[in-house]
Amino acid sequence: MSDLPQPEFLVLHSPACTAIWEVSQTEAPLWRYWGPRLPERAVPGEALRSTRPEPSFALHFDQPLSLFPGIGMGWFGSPALEAHRAGQDWTLQITQCRVVRPDAETVQFHLRDDVALIAATVTARLDPDSDVLTMSTALRNEGDAVLDVQWLASGGVPLPADSASVRSYGGRHNNEFVPIDDALTRSTWRRENRRGLTSHECFPGAVVTCHNGKAYGAQLGWSGNHVSQIEWADDDRWHWQMGEWLAPGELRLAPGATIETPEMLATCSEEGANGVAWNFHRAIRQRIDWPGGTMSPRKVHLNTWEGFYFDHDEAALKELATSAAEIGIERFVLDDGWFAGRDDDTSSLGDWWPDPAKYPQGLGPLADHVTALGMEFGLWVEPEMINRDSELFRAHPDWVLATPGRPLLEARHQLVLDLTRPEVSDYLYGKIAALLDSLPISYLKWDHNRVLTHAGATPLYRQQILAAYALMARLRAGYPQVEIEACAGGGGRIDAGIVRHSHRFWASDCIDAVSRAPVQRAFLQFMPPEVMGCHVGTSPAHSTGRSQSMHFRAGVALPGHFGVEFDLRKVTGEEREELRRSISTYKTHRDQLHGTRVWTGEAVGGLLWQAHGEAAELLLFLIRTLPSDGRYPPQVALPMVDPNKRYRLSRDGAEDMVLDGGWLRQVGFAAPPMKGEDVMLYRVTAL
Ligand code: GLA
């Protein structure tokens, strides 16, 4: 035993996770444990420093991993903060720590560096209902000069020494959520997003798998630039940090000013990636602000985009609505192309009033037609954007985000409005509110179809995101019955930040069901199925040219928030009946598909499976995108079933199977022969 004072341990437990810090009044709390739930009394007995000898040629003062690691004072890994005042005050070492417990689940560490003159409050909350640890940091400049902040972590967690690999996600427009598997080595693993919005290229979340099968997950609740970094620490643990990526000069804190980071959501599970997904689903569900307080059944959508693009003809759209209502569609979303002069993607963003040429009497007649059919009416907008060829740009060319001396860079012929200017946000609020006031709109699809490049004379990336959140919040406050869908060229804005203001994500512009199946699978690692926009597209698919059956297209879309996106009037006969049946199946099962637990897995030969519900009552999808190369169909083992029960597996058109739970869990049931591009739906019920 050393002569160090007896340490104090601060412990947070949730049903399945535990976080433990070693706390003293004179330094940042030391990370002692983050992982699966420990028994109530299982605190580390001794101070960390008394458990490890001084290595050769090392500093005499040991600097273990803390919740707010410093710089220049013996911690050689990534710090929580990199900042300076005109080149001074750059070293960081917390000298004071005060702990406040607002409630049993939450701890606030009030930290201060008396030399650097900064104060930081790190808030950590381990949620008992989701097993997710949420961390965020508020930083205050207590000096008398501006503090230039280059990096401020939202939070950081330790990962155990047997952490083996990390799966993150990359991609592009039309090809989101491509898994990137990296081994964890002593080289730092880092993913950065500098595109100004969440991005297709770098989803702000990842899952780490350990050699013993445990998994750790983290995601950042933020819709802008970000960093996710895992660094090996000298004591063989790993340090996983997340935070905003800050452009040079972006964060300059005036004396006395405070800045708050977005939240980092971290979790872990002994059930591997499936357990991590379950925890995230529960945490995300808590963040969604549903109209009326609770989720209502997710209505079947008809979206006009791929069926009509910019070619809006009021009479044809009314026919479409009639045709949609007839097969059970519940919400009609009028996509891009409805506003003044919008005949293609070169013009009119910013001019948010109905095109008098296409809609001589405004959108009222179409919206009334839709609602008279018993459907809801939704409308597409892209508020942050502007085309040069627009009334708005002609009136206010100075409203765009620009850097003096630099050319304006267009993407999809559009520029970005500077939402941080109150007059710009007021203009957008006014235009959208006028539509909401005058039309029976209960749904907005909120798009963002380009990256942010030069965001202002001084970088306004983070301010732009905060202003977008504020605009959404203002609209939600004024029109609480209106749901919002977050879209950015498909899945470019899917994150735990914008989910506080939205109710659905458009996962990808690629509606080819073969391509879509893995996108949805990855989406479900972080987000629950009820917010996963899934449409039945046309055949051949516009994004890939591949043709698929209605049965397969609908089957792949079924588990999410279901919709249809083609010109329904052109689909007749058996295909139309098949779609009608799928809509009815969706309505029958949506209460079990949504708001419940989801497990995903893969059997030998690329057979994907996905189960929704509770272990005693599951809806099980078998999804085959490619033909099998095996001699026999694979066995599908279901890890969630109770080995002490028996289960009935039923599927329309097939004999029921009854299997012992122990067998089903370890060996599985024999999947039926399936060709490529097929989906089957089972009910698995405990007897
Ligand atoms: C983006 C969206 C599409 C559609 C178009 C309209 O690409 O992802 O669904 O709304 O914009 O321009």
XYZ file of C-alpha atoms and ligand atoms in Angstrom:
699
model
C 0.000 0.000 0.000
C 1.243 3.493 -0.739
C 0.956 6.496 1.515
C -1.469 8.156 -0.909
C -4.701 9.293 0.703
C -7.575 6.820 0.486
C -9.188 7.426 -2.877
C -12.795 8.235 -3.411
C -14.627 6.457 -6.160
C -17.564 7.847 -7.993
C -19.682 5.071 -9.424
C -22.582 5.208 -11.865
C -24.506 2.019 -12.541
C -27.225 1.315 -15.035
C -28.769 -2.141 -15.348
C -26.098 -3.261 -17.817
C -23.220 -0.760 -17.558
C -20.950 0.773 -14.960
C -18.692 3.837 -14.988
C -16.178 4.459 -12.206
C -13.931 7.450 -11.636
C -11.336 8.004 -8.978
C -11.932 11.483 -7.681
C -9.805 13.962 -5.803
C -10.247 17.685 -5.231
C -7.017 18.596 -6.962
C -7.083 16.906 -10.344
C -9.398 15.675 -13.070
C -11.252 12.444 -12.215
C -9.275 9.382 -13.253
C -11.021 6.863 -15.444
C -11.061 3.562 -13.578
C -13.747 1.629 -15.400
C -16.200 1.823 -18.236
C -17.864 -1.399 -19.269
C -20.479 -4.029 -18.543
C -22.246 -3.747 -15.231
C -20.206 -4.594 -12.140
C -21.759 -5.753 -8.887
C -22.720 -2.973 -6.502
C -19.691 -3.369 -4.261
C -17.073 -4.042 -6.917
C -15.134 -0.785 -6.671
C -11.381 -0.750 -7.201
C -9.877 -1.098 -3.749
C -6.837 1.067 -4.165
C -5.787 4.288 -5.758
C -4.690 3.667 -9.340
C -1.224 5.066 -8.773
C -0.609 2.718 -5.878
C -1.308 -0.262 -8.108
C 1.380 0.423 -10.666
C 5.129 0.847 -10.328
C 7.016 3.767 -11.797
C 8.325 2.674 -15.201
C 11.986 3.273 -16.003
C 12.899 6.735 -17.220
C 9.378 7.940 -16.563
C 8.065 11.041 -14.877
C 7.953 10.657 -11.132
C 4.368 11.784 -11.168
C 2.150 9.242 -12.897
C -0.524 10.745 -15.155
C -3.253 8.141 -15.764
C -6.086 8.592 -18.223
C -8.602 11.067 -16.846
C -11.949 12.433 -17.862
C -10.275 15.698 -18.843
C -6.713 14.873 -19.848
C -4.282 17.767 -19.988
C -1.383 18.766 -22.174
C 2.237 19.581 -21.462
C 2.109 18.249 -17.908
C 2.831 14.578 -18.316
C -0.177 13.248 -20.193
C 1.184 12.442 -23.632
C -1.989 11.289 -25.292
C -4.740 13.355 -26.795
C -5.981 16.016 -24.370
C -9.560 17.090 -23.784
C -8.708 20.665 -24.739
C -6.167 22.317 -26.989
C -6.251 26.062 -26.571
C -4.076 29.115 -26.034
C -4.168 32.869 -25.559
C -1.989 34.339 -28.298
C 0.452 31.471 -27.867
C 0.380 31.545 -24.041
C -1.529 29.492 -21.493
C -1.354 26.358 -23.595
C -0.485 23.841 -20.890
C -3.409 22.254 -19.187
C -3.617 20.449 -15.896
C -6.767 20.520 -13.826
C -6.061 21.797 -10.319
C -9.550 21.772 -8.804
C -12.406 19.304 -9.017
C -15.779 19.663 -7.384
C -18.447 17.033 -7.818
C -22.141 17.852 -8.021
C -24.829 15.168 -8.241
C -28.036 16.661 -9.675
C -29.605 13.196 -9.449
C -28.627 9.568 -8.963
C -27.844 9.050 -12.650
C -25.892 12.221 -13.299
C -22.606 13.631 -12.180
C -21.184 17.037 -12.959
C -17.466 17.441 -12.558
C -16.675 21.130 -12.100
C -13.042 21.369 -13.096
C -10.678 24.318 -13.047
C -7.125 24.946 -14.110
C -5.877 27.787 -11.903
C -2.897 28.388 -14.168
C -4.518 28.257 -17.600
C -7.570 30.031 -16.124
C -10.171 27.835 -17.669
C -13.153 26.152 -16.063
C -14.778 23.070 -17.533
C -17.896 21.277 -16.449
C -18.061 17.723 -17.700
C -21.529 16.251 -17.314
C -21.920 12.502 -17.443
C -25.256 10.750 -17.208
C -25.640 6.990 -17.284
C -29.214 6.461 -18.296
C -30.950 3.566 -16.509
C -33.421 3.068 -19.342
C -30.938 2.751 -22.198
C -27.542 1.934 -20.635
C -26.117 4.872 -22.570
C -23.583 7.205 -20.982
C -24.055 10.731 -22.279
C -21.169 13.148 -21.868
C -20.771 16.794 -22.715
C -18.447 19.592 -21.717
C -18.990 23.277 -21.011
C -15.821 25.347 -21.196
C -15.475 28.820 -19.720
C -12.658 31.252 -20.381
C -11.725 32.683 -16.998
C -8.731 34.626 -18.264
C -8.730 38.220 -19.406
C -7.815 37.573 -23.039
C -9.443 35.632 -25.846
C -8.961 31.874 -25.621
C -8.373 30.252 -29.002
C -9.797 26.742 -28.888
C -8.479 24.287 -31.403
C -10.026 21.138 -29.919
C -12.524 20.501 -27.172
C -13.680 16.923 -26.657
C -17.325 16.328 -25.876
C -16.124 13.429 -23.815
C -13.915 10.383 -23.821
C -14.134 6.851 -22.521
C -11.563 4.162 -21.861
C -11.751 0.930 -23.822
C -10.377 -2.311 -22.423
C -7.019 -3.747 -23.397
C -8.621 -6.551 -25.424
C -10.324 -4.137 -27.819
C -9.694 -5.641 -31.237
C -11.338 -3.776 -34.067
C -13.493 -0.822 -34.886
C -16.243 -0.596 -37.466
C -17.062 2.870 -38.734
C -18.993 3.914 -41.820
C -18.112 5.797 -44.977
C -19.788 6.233 -48.319
C -21.119 8.833 -50.680
C -24.418 10.029 -52.098
C -26.417 6.969 -53.217
C -24.122 4.647 -51.252
C -24.326 5.438 -47.567
C -23.213 3.453 -44.518
C -20.423 1.463 -46.138
C -18.722 -0.409 -43.273
C -15.032 0.303 -42.727
C -13.369 -2.294 -40.521
C -10.038 -1.369 -38.960
C -7.922 -3.330 -36.550
C -7.012 -1.357 -33.455
C -3.243 -1.084 -33.294
C -0.903 1.222 -31.460
C -1.323 3.691 -34.286
C -4.045 6.178 -33.575
C -7.358 5.484 -35.295
C -9.093 8.687 -36.339
C -12.052 9.606 -38.533
C -12.736 13.227 -39.323
C -15.542 14.956 -41.088
C -14.924 18.433 -42.447
C -17.876 18.678 -44.803
C -19.896 20.957 -42.586
C -22.876 18.643 -42.210
C -23.073 15.128 -40.818
C -22.036 13.776 -44.241
C -22.423 10.611 -46.269
C -18.700 10.064 -46.037
C -18.194 9.811 -42.289
C -21.076 8.830 -40.039
C -20.350 10.194 -36.523
C -20.447 6.847 -34.773
C -18.654 3.520 -34.590
C -18.598 0.195 -32.781
C -15.549 -1.407 -31.188
C -15.478 -5.158 -30.758
C -13.312 -6.869 -28.174
C -11.672 -10.264 -28.410
C -14.083 -11.634 -25.836
C -17.172 -10.556 -27.786
C -18.078 -7.453 -25.812
C -18.778 -4.400 -27.883
C -18.516 -0.679 -27.194
C -20.324 1.925 -29.244
C -20.243 5.690 -29.423
C -21.896 8.358 -31.503
C -21.805 12.128 -31.470
C -25.076 14.044 -31.282
C -24.056 16.627 -33.821
C -24.914 17.483 -37.427
C -21.663 19.179 -38.400
C -17.937 18.582 -38.493
C -16.619 15.977 -36.141
C -13.727 13.891 -34.926
C -13.769 10.369 -33.557
C -10.449 9.118 -32.301
C -9.221 5.996 -30.562
C -5.740 6.181 -29.177
C -3.738 3.517 -27.407
C -2.698 4.608 -23.947
C 0.502 3.575 -22.191
C -1.385 1.403 -19.709
C -2.801 -0.736 -22.555
C -6.225 0.767 -22.394
C -7.556 2.776 -25.294
C -9.007 6.241 -25.181
C -12.010 6.967 -27.397
C -12.799 10.659 -27.776
C -15.392 12.441 -29.810
C -16.009 16.078 -30.483
C -16.445 18.709 -33.108
C -13.736 19.252 -35.659
C -12.990 22.970 -35.453
C -11.704 25.037 -38.357
C -8.814 27.426 -37.667
C -10.137 30.396 -35.738
C -13.593 28.911 -35.444
C -13.775 28.905 -31.677
C -12.407 32.027 -29.991
C -13.801 32.393 -26.499
C -14.009 35.922 -25.156
C -13.114 36.466 -21.494
C -15.994 35.186 -19.393
C -17.623 33.368 -22.304
C -18.762 29.750 -22.163
C -19.054 27.187 -24.923
C -20.955 23.920 -24.782
C -20.097 20.855 -26.783
C -22.525 18.478 -28.399
C -23.168 15.236 -26.564
C -21.196 12.047 -26.960
C -23.327 8.954 -26.458
C -21.356 5.909 -25.364
C -22.476 2.444 -24.477
C -21.289 -1.133 -24.224
C -22.777 -4.581 -24.214
C -21.817 -8.159 -23.534
C -24.208 -9.028 -26.359
C -21.890 -7.484 -28.932
C -23.018 -5.098 -31.652
C -26.655 -6.165 -31.285
C -26.638 -5.134 -27.654
C -25.030 -1.805 -28.558
C -27.784 -1.223 -31.138
C -30.497 -1.921 -28.575
C -28.986 0.593 -26.158
C -28.682 3.249 -28.849
C -32.251 2.652 -30.011
C -33.558 3.266 -26.523
C -31.432 6.403 -26.115
C -32.482 7.806 -29.495
C -36.137 7.100 -28.711
C -35.833 9.293 -25.631
C -34.502 12.157 -27.730
C -37.367 12.228 -30.228
C -39.966 14.870 -29.533
C -43.100 13.348 -31.073
C -46.119 15.534 -31.703
C -48.465 14.858 -28.810
C -45.706 13.319 -26.725
C -45.747 9.751 -28.013
C -45.064 8.086 -31.325
C -48.165 7.428 -33.359
C -48.167 4.539 -35.863
C -45.765 5.474 -38.633
C -47.964 6.371 -41.572
C -47.369 4.830 -44.993
C -45.869 7.474 -47.282
C -46.192 8.274 -50.913
C -43.301 10.474 -52.017
C -43.465 12.118 -55.426
C -39.735 12.483 -56.127
C -38.696 9.555 -58.295
C -42.107 9.279 -59.920
C -42.350 12.908 -60.979
C -39.104 14.761 -60.230
C -39.684 18.418 -61.205
C -42.496 17.615 -63.577
C -45.447 18.606 -61.433
C -48.827 18.456 -63.051
C -51.624 19.182 -60.650
C -54.160 16.902 -62.292
C -51.694 14.011 -62.482
C -50.698 14.488 -58.851
C -54.338 14.433 -57.814
C -54.756 11.160 -59.712
C -51.665 9.866 -57.970
C -53.119 10.780 -54.591
C -56.380 9.023 -55.402
C -54.485 5.958 -56.531
C -52.360 6.043 -53.370
C -55.308 6.327 -50.992
C -56.960 3.446 -52.769
C -54.217 0.987 -51.727
C -53.941 2.247 -48.164
C -51.294 4.986 -48.294
C -51.689 7.465 -45.447
C -49.416 10.431 -46.142
C -48.705 12.179 -49.436
C -45.380 14.033 -49.518
C -44.974 16.544 -52.311
C -41.250 16.597 -53.006
C -39.025 19.080 -54.830
C -40.478 20.933 -57.834
C -43.524 22.673 -56.324
C -42.163 26.199 -55.716
C -41.823 29.253 -57.908
C -39.903 28.553 -61.106
C -38.451 25.231 -59.975
C -38.333 23.272 -63.237
C -34.946 21.689 -62.674
C -32.182 21.871 -60.108
C -30.637 25.072 -61.447
C -33.033 27.578 -59.937
C -35.466 28.843 -57.332
C -34.194 27.523 -53.991
C -35.095 30.285 -51.566
C -38.348 31.220 -53.310
C -40.626 29.271 -51.006
C -44.008 29.962 -52.505
C -46.007 27.769 -54.908
C -45.139 27.951 -58.574
C -47.993 29.916 -60.187
C -47.433 28.133 -63.500
C -47.827 24.634 -62.037
C -50.259 25.543 -59.273
C -52.317 28.535 -60.471
C -54.460 28.428 -57.335
C -51.588 27.559 -55.028
C -51.147 24.212 -53.330
C -54.554 24.402 -51.630
C -56.500 22.365 -54.180
C -53.959 19.528 -54.187
C -53.560 19.545 -50.395
C -57.339 19.590 -49.941
C -57.708 16.741 -52.401
C -55.144 14.733 -50.412
C -56.715 15.409 -47.038
C -60.222 14.757 -48.374
C -58.967 11.279 -49.251
C -58.055 10.788 -45.596
C -54.314 11.201 -46.089
C -51.931 13.701 -44.538
C -50.156 16.237 -46.701
C -46.398 16.757 -46.454
C -44.093 19.157 -48.247
C -40.407 19.163 -49.213
C -38.245 22.171 -48.366
C -34.531 22.872 -48.392
C -34.363 25.947 -46.171
C -30.606 26.396 -45.843
C -30.136 26.596 -49.607
C -30.344 29.184 -52.339
C -29.828 29.212 -56.100
C -28.198 32.187 -57.771
C -31.138 32.058 -60.134
C -33.778 32.977 -57.561
C -35.714 36.026 -56.446
C -34.044 35.668 -53.084
C -30.503 35.799 -54.434
C -31.322 38.739 -56.677
C -32.679 40.614 -53.656
C -30.061 39.513 -51.109
C -26.849 38.259 -52.726
C -25.074 39.051 -49.474
C -27.094 36.448 -47.565
C -24.958 33.533 -48.756
C -22.091 32.043 -46.794
C -19.004 33.420 -48.474
C -15.371 34.227 -47.800
C -14.150 37.607 -49.057
C -11.825 37.227 -52.046
C -12.872 33.636 -52.717
C -15.168 32.480 -55.500
C -18.531 31.047 -54.519
C -18.391 27.291 -54.962
C -21.607 25.752 -56.191
C -22.819 22.209 -55.707
C -25.966 21.059 -57.492
C -26.058 24.699 -58.651
C -26.744 25.861 -55.137
C -25.178 28.026 -52.459
C -25.731 28.045 -48.729
C -27.544 30.766 -46.829
C -25.924 32.233 -43.740
C -28.471 31.152 -41.148
C -26.553 32.853 -38.381
C -27.884 36.177 -39.637
C -31.181 36.725 -37.847
C -32.792 38.281 -40.924
C -32.063 35.110 -42.917
C -33.539 32.772 -40.322
C -36.498 35.137 -39.921
C -37.078 35.133 -43.671
C -37.072 31.317 -43.749
C -39.284 31.058 -40.708
C -41.716 33.522 -42.265
C -41.884 31.692 -45.581
C -42.322 28.236 -44.046
C -44.781 29.518 -41.446
C -46.854 31.102 -44.234
C -47.114 27.699 -45.907
C -47.975 25.976 -42.631
C -50.557 28.649 -41.833
C -52.305 28.467 -45.160
C -52.187 24.752 -45.968
C -53.066 21.560 -44.083
C -49.395 20.516 -43.859
C -48.508 18.043 -41.140
C -45.093 17.006 -42.388
C -41.958 18.682 -43.709
C -39.204 16.857 -45.515
C -36.215 19.065 -44.692
C -33.386 18.583 -47.153
C -29.773 19.802 -47.327
C -28.306 18.819 -50.651
C -24.755 20.059 -50.486
C -21.694 20.264 -48.297
C -20.547 23.471 -46.651
C -17.284 24.717 -48.064
C -16.167 28.232 -47.169
C -18.474 28.856 -44.262
C -18.056 32.590 -43.783
C -15.244 35.125 -43.423
C -14.528 33.565 -40.063
C -15.631 29.949 -39.947
C -19.299 29.644 -39.044
C -19.664 25.892 -39.361
C -20.828 25.259 -35.817
C -22.903 28.439 -35.670
C -24.646 27.400 -38.869
C -25.642 24.051 -37.379
C -26.849 25.706 -34.183
C -28.859 28.182 -36.247
C -30.441 25.337 -38.242
C -31.370 23.576 -34.996
C -32.816 26.849 -33.693
C -34.890 27.342 -36.838
C -36.234 23.818 -36.596
C -36.977 24.276 -32.894
C -38.770 27.525 -33.600
C -40.940 25.880 -36.233
C -41.607 22.908 -33.974
C -42.623 25.263 -31.172
C -44.926 27.226 -33.465
C -46.346 24.135 -35.197
C -45.972 21.261 -32.738
C -48.183 18.948 -34.774
C -45.783 19.036 -37.745
C -43.283 16.207 -38.095
C -39.939 16.787 -39.766
C -37.918 14.391 -41.890
C -34.157 14.993 -41.967
C -32.650 14.405 -45.373
C -29.418 15.506 -47.015
C -29.088 14.104 -50.516
C -30.389 10.899 -48.936
C -28.503 9.941 -45.791
C -26.160 12.894 -45.326
C -27.735 14.152 -42.106
C -28.446 11.167 -39.890
C -27.269 11.759 -36.350
C -28.242 11.895 -32.700
C -28.217 15.704 -32.731
C -30.811 16.447 -35.375
C -33.013 13.652 -34.059
C -34.070 16.046 -31.303
C -35.802 18.115 -34.003
C -36.892 15.439 -36.444
C -38.926 12.263 -36.719
C -37.608 10.380 -39.712
C -34.424 10.050 -41.730
C -34.190 9.459 -45.417
C -31.462 6.819 -45.361
C -30.366 7.008 -48.998
C -31.431 8.199 -52.420
C -30.631 4.690 -53.616
C -33.889 2.738 -53.494
C -32.528 -0.392 -55.169
C -33.443 -3.024 -52.574
C -30.210 -5.021 -52.989
C -28.161 -1.891 -52.287
C -30.532 -0.702 -49.632
C -30.462 -3.826 -47.441
C -26.917 -3.244 -46.091
C -27.558 0.499 -45.709
C -30.564 -0.218 -43.506
C -28.653 -2.799 -41.513
C -25.928 -0.274 -40.691
C -28.509 2.430 -39.962
C -30.061 0.113 -37.382
C -26.768 -0.083 -35.535
C -27.373 3.466 -34.336
C -30.986 4.436 -34.991
C -34.299 2.653 -34.393
C -36.401 1.327 -37.287
C -39.337 3.700 -36.822
C -37.186 6.642 -38.003
C -35.701 4.769 -40.962
C -37.413 6.001 -44.109
C -37.795 2.945 -46.400
C -39.476 3.254 -49.758
C -40.526 0.832 -52.429
C -38.945 2.266 -55.541
C -39.586 1.638 -59.171
C -38.088 -1.140 -61.262
C -35.559 -0.783 -62.805
C -34.185 1.308 -59.938
C -33.199 4.822 -61.016
C -29.965 4.766 -59.052
C -28.616 1.416 -60.269
C -30.616 0.263 -63.280
C -31.330 -3.086 -61.609
C -34.797 -4.611 -61.734
C -36.349 -6.337 -58.754
C -39.716 -7.871 -57.986
C -42.354 -5.977 -56.032
C -42.248 -8.718 -53.406
C -38.538 -8.152 -52.783
C -38.664 -4.350 -52.922
C -41.557 -4.229 -50.486
C -40.076 -6.882 -48.212
C -36.836 -4.952 -47.793
C -38.758 -1.728 -47.032
C -41.193 -3.344 -44.602
C -39.270 -3.158 -41.285
C -38.675 0.601 -41.393
C -40.983 3.576 -41.850
C -42.618 2.288 -44.991
C -43.346 4.286 -48.112
C -43.740 4.195 -51.856
C -41.822 6.334 -54.322
C -42.897 5.867 -57.935
C -45.801 6.712 -60.169
C -48.375 4.355 -58.727
C -50.771 4.994 -61.548
C -48.513 2.970 -63.811
C -48.516 -0.115 -61.606
C -51.488 -2.364 -62.173
C -52.651 -5.937 -61.844
C -50.803 -8.407 -59.631
C -47.959 -5.983 -58.891
C -50.382 -3.473 -57.485
C -52.099 -6.198 -55.461
C -48.756 -7.305 -54.089
C -48.058 -3.732 -52.978
C -51.500 -3.432 -51.437
C -50.871 -6.662 -49.481
C -47.484 -5.374 -48.303
C -49.047 -2.155 -47.060
C -51.620 -4.162 -45.186
C -48.890 -6.443 -43.727
C -46.980 -3.345 -42.629
C -50.031 -1.909 -40.917
C -50.733 -5.210 -39.172
C -47.212 -5.459 -37.820
C -45.975 -1.895 -37.394
C -46.609 -1.886 -33.651
C -44.280 -4.826 -33.341
C -41.768 -3.549 -35.900
C -41.370 -0.161 -34.236
C -40.574 0.813 -30.685
C -39.339 -2.694 -29.890
C -35.977 -4.422 -29.914
C -34.226 -5.322 -33.165
C -31.607 -8.018 -33.673
C -29.715 -8.402 -36.930
C -27.513 -11.261 -38.049
C -26.105 -13.116 -40.976
C -26.237 -16.864 -41.577
C -23.723 -18.718 -43.720
C -23.751 -17.801 -47.400
C -24.857 -14.198 -46.969
C -28.397 -14.864 -45.746
C -29.343 -11.810 -43.696
C -31.870 -12.042 -40.910
C -33.505 -9.414 -38.790
C -35.851 -9.930 -35.838
C -38.137 -7.337 -34.220
C -40.087 -7.614 -30.992
C -39.445 -9.511 -27.791
C -37.698 -12.849 -27.545
C -41.049 -14.535 -26.843
C -42.797 -12.988 -29.851
C -40.641 -12.081 -32.819
C -41.152 -11.017 -36.365
C -38.265 -12.513 -38.266
C -37.214 -11.424 -41.743
C -34.935 -13.574 -43.870
C -33.399 -11.440 -46.594
C -31.398 -12.827 -49.462
C -29.886 -10.247 -51.763
C -27.578 -12.559 -53.718
C -28.101 -16.194 -54.673
C -26.551 -18.711 -52.313
C -23.373 -20.534 -53.260
C -24.005 -23.252 -50.659
C -25.258 -26.769 -51.322
C -27.923 -26.553 -48.622
C -29.804 -23.570 -47.290
C -28.106 -22.377 -44.116
C -29.202 -22.834 -40.515
C -30.412 -19.631 -38.889
C -29.580 -19.528 -35.188
C -31.454 -17.004 -33.041
C -29.329 -15.850 -30.107
C -32.153 -14.162 -28.208
C -34.465 -17.135 -27.628
C -34.809 -18.819 -24.252
C -33.087 -22.226 -24.243
C -35.676 -23.502 -21.792
C -38.695 -22.821 -23.987
C -40.082 -24.234 -27.202
C -40.863 -22.030 -30.175
C -43.258 -22.113 -33.063
C -42.042 -20.662 -36.352
C -44.792 -19.846 -38.798
C -44.752 -18.384 -42.254
C -47.600 -17.881 -44.706
C -47.841 -20.774 -47.120
C -45.606 -23.146 -45.113
C -46.049 -25.734 -42.393
C -45.328 -24.488 -38.891
C -42.124 -25.667 -37.245
C -41.795 -26.270 -33.517
C -38.278 -26.239 -32.153
C -36.564 -26.448 -28.833
C -35.165 -23.060 -27.775
C -31.767 -24.497 -26.904
C -31.480 -25.956 -30.380
C -32.771 -22.799 -32.053
C -30.275 -20.695 -30.157
C -27.187 -22.792 -30.824
C -27.897 -24.623 -34.083
C -30.842 -22.819 -35.605
C -33.605 -23.764 -37.969
C -33.126 -24.756 -41.583
C -33.905 -21.781 -43.788
C -36.057 -22.651 -46.792
C -34.455 -22.598 -50.236
C -34.373 -18.977 -51.405
C -33.194 -17.539 -54.669
C -31.425 -14.218 -54.833
C -33.603 -11.146 -54.141
C -36.137 -12.692 -51.848
C -37.571 -11.866 -48.432
C -39.487 -14.144 -46.090
C -41.339 -13.200 -42.953
C -41.740 -15.545 -39.978
C -43.499 -15.230 -36.689
C -41.464 -16.843 -33.912
C -43.529 -17.449 -30.799
C -42.600 -19.001 -27.463
C -45.030 -21.781 -26.550
C -32.463 14.923 -52.381
C -33.329 13.950 -51.616
C -34.344 13.334 -52.530
C -35.168 14.425 -53.163
C -34.265 15.412 -53.873
C -35.044 16.598 -54.372
O -31.675 14.251 -53.295
O -32.555 12.963 -50.988
O -35.153 12.422 -51.839
O -35.914 15.060 -52.158
O -33.242 15.895 -53.017
O -34.255 17.507 -55.027
